[in-house]
CSV table of C-alpha atoms in Angstrom, one decimal:
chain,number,residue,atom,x,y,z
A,845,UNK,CA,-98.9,-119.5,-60.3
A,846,UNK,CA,-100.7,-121.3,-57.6
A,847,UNK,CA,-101.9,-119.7,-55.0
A,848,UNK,CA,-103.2,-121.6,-52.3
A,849,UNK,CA,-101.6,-124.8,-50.9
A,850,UNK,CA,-101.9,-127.8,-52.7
A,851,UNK,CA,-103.9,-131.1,-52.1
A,852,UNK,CA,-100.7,-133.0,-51.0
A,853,UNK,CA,-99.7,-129.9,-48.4
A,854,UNK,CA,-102.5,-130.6,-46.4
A,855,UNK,CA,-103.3,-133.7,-43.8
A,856,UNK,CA,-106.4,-135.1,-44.5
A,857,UNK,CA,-106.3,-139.0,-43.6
A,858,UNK,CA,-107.5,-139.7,-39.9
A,859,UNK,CA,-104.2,-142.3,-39.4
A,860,UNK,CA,-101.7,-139.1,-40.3
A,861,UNK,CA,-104.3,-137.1,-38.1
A,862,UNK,CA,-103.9,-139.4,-35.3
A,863,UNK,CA,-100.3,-140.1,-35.8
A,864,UNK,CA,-99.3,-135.9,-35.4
A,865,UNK,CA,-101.0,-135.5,-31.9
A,866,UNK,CA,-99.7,-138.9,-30.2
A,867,UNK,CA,-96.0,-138.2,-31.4
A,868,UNK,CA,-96.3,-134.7,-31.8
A,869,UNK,CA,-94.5,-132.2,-29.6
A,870,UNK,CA,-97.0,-129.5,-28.1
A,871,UNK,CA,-96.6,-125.5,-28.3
A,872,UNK,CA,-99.2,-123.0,-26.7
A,873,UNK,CA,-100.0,-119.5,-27.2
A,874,UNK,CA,-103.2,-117.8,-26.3
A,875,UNK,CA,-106.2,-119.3,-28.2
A,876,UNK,CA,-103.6,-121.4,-30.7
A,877,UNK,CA,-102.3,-124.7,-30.2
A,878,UNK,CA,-99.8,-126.5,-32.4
A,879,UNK,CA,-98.7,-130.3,-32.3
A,880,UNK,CA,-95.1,-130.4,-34.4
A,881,UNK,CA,-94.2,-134.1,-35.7
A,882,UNK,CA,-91.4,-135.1,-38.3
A,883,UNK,CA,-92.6,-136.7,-41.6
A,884,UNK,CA,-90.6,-138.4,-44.2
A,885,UNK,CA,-91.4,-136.4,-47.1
A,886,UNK,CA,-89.6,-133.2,-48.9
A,887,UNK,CA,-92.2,-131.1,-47.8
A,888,UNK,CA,-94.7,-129.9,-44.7
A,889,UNK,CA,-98.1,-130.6,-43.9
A,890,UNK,CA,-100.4,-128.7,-42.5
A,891,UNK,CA,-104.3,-129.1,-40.3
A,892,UNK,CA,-106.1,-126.5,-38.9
A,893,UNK,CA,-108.9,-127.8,-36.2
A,894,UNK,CA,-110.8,-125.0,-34.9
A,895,UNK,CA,-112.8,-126.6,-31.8
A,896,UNK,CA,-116.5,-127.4,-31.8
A,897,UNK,CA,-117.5,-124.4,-29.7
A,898,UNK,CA,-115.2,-121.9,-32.4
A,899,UNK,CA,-118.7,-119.8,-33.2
A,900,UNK,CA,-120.8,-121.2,-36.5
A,901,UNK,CA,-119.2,-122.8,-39.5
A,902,UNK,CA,-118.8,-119.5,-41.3
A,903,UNK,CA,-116.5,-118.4,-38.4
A,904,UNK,CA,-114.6,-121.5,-38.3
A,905,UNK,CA,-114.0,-122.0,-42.1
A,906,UNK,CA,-113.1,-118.5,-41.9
A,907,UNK,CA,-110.4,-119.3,-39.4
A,908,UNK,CA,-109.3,-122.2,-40.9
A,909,UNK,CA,-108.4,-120.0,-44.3
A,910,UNK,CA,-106.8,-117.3,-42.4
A,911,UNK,CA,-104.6,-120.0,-40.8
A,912,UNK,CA,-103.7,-121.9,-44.3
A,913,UNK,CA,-102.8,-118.4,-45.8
A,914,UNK,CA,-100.4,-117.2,-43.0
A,915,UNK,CA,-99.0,-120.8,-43.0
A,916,UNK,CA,-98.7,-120.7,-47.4
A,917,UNK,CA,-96.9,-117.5,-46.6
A,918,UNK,CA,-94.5,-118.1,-44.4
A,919,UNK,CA,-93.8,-122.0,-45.5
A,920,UNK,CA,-90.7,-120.6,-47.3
A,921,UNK,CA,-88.8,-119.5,-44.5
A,922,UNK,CA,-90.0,-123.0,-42.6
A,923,UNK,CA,-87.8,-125.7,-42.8
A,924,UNK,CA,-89.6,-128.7,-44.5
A,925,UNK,CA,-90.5,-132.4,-43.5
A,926,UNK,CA,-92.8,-131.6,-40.8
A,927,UNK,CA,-96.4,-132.4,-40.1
A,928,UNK,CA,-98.1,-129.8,-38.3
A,929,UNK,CA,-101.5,-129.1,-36.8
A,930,UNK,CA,-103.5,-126.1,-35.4
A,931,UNK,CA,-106.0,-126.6,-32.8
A,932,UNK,CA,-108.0,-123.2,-32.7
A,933,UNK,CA,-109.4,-122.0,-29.7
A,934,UNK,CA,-112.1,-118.4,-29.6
A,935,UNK,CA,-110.8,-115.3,-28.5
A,936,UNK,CA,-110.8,-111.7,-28.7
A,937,UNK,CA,-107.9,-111.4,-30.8
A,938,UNK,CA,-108.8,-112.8,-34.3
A,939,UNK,CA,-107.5,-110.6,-36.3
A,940,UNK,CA,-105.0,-111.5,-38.9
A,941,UNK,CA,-102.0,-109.6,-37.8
A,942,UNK,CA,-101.9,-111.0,-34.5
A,943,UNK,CA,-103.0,-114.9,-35.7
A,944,UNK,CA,-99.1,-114.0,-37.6
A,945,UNK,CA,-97.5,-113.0,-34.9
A,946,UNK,CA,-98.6,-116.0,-33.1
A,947,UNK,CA,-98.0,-118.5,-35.6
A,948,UNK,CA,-94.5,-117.3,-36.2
A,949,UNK,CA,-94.0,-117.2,-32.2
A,950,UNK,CA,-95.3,-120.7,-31.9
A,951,UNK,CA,-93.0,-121.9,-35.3
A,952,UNK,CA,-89.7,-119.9,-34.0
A,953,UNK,CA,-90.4,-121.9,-30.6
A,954,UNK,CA,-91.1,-125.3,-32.1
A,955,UNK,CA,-87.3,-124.4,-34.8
A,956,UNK,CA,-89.1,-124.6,-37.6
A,957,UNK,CA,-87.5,-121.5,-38.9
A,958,UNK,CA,-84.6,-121.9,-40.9
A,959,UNK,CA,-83.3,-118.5,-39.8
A,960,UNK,CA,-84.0,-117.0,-36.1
């Protein structure tokens, strides 16, 4: 069983990359932003961007990972065909319980949720 999200779950190409953030609708939460656009495929897509200033690279790759596991959990209750990215902004609460909570605040707000 595969457990991390695969190749074609993730946006990688700089035309997709451009295309979710100048059609994308915008959600905030306190050092987490994410840009919501519809794709035509079966499935999500998901980006993490922590900005330039987000600590070293250890920190942001860190970040990044913790992000792509909370989203590979919680994908299932998602409904799919949706291109999402998270921009990733430093702040005191890093932790992974509360990076959850925000991502599912931020998804229930955006209707990604197939149930409330």
């Amino acid at each position: 069983m595969r457990r991390s999200l695969t190749k074609s779950e993730i946006v990688k190409r700089k035309g997709d990359i451009e295309h979710i953030f100048s059609t994308g609708k915008r959600y905030a939460g306190r050092n987490l932003k994410m840009v919501v656009t519809q794709n035509t495929l079966d499935y999500s897509r998901v980006i993490v961007i922590p900005v330039r200033h987000y600590g070293n690279s250890v920190q942001r790759n860190r970040i990044r990972r913790q992000v792509k596991e909370i989203w590979r959990t919680e994908k299932q209750a998602m409904i799919p065909g949706y291109d999402v990215a998270f921009v990733v902004y430093p702040g005191k609460s890093t932790d992974h319980a509360s990076q959850r909570k925000q991502i599912v605040t931020l998804c229930q707000k955006a209707g990604l949720y197939s149930q409330p």
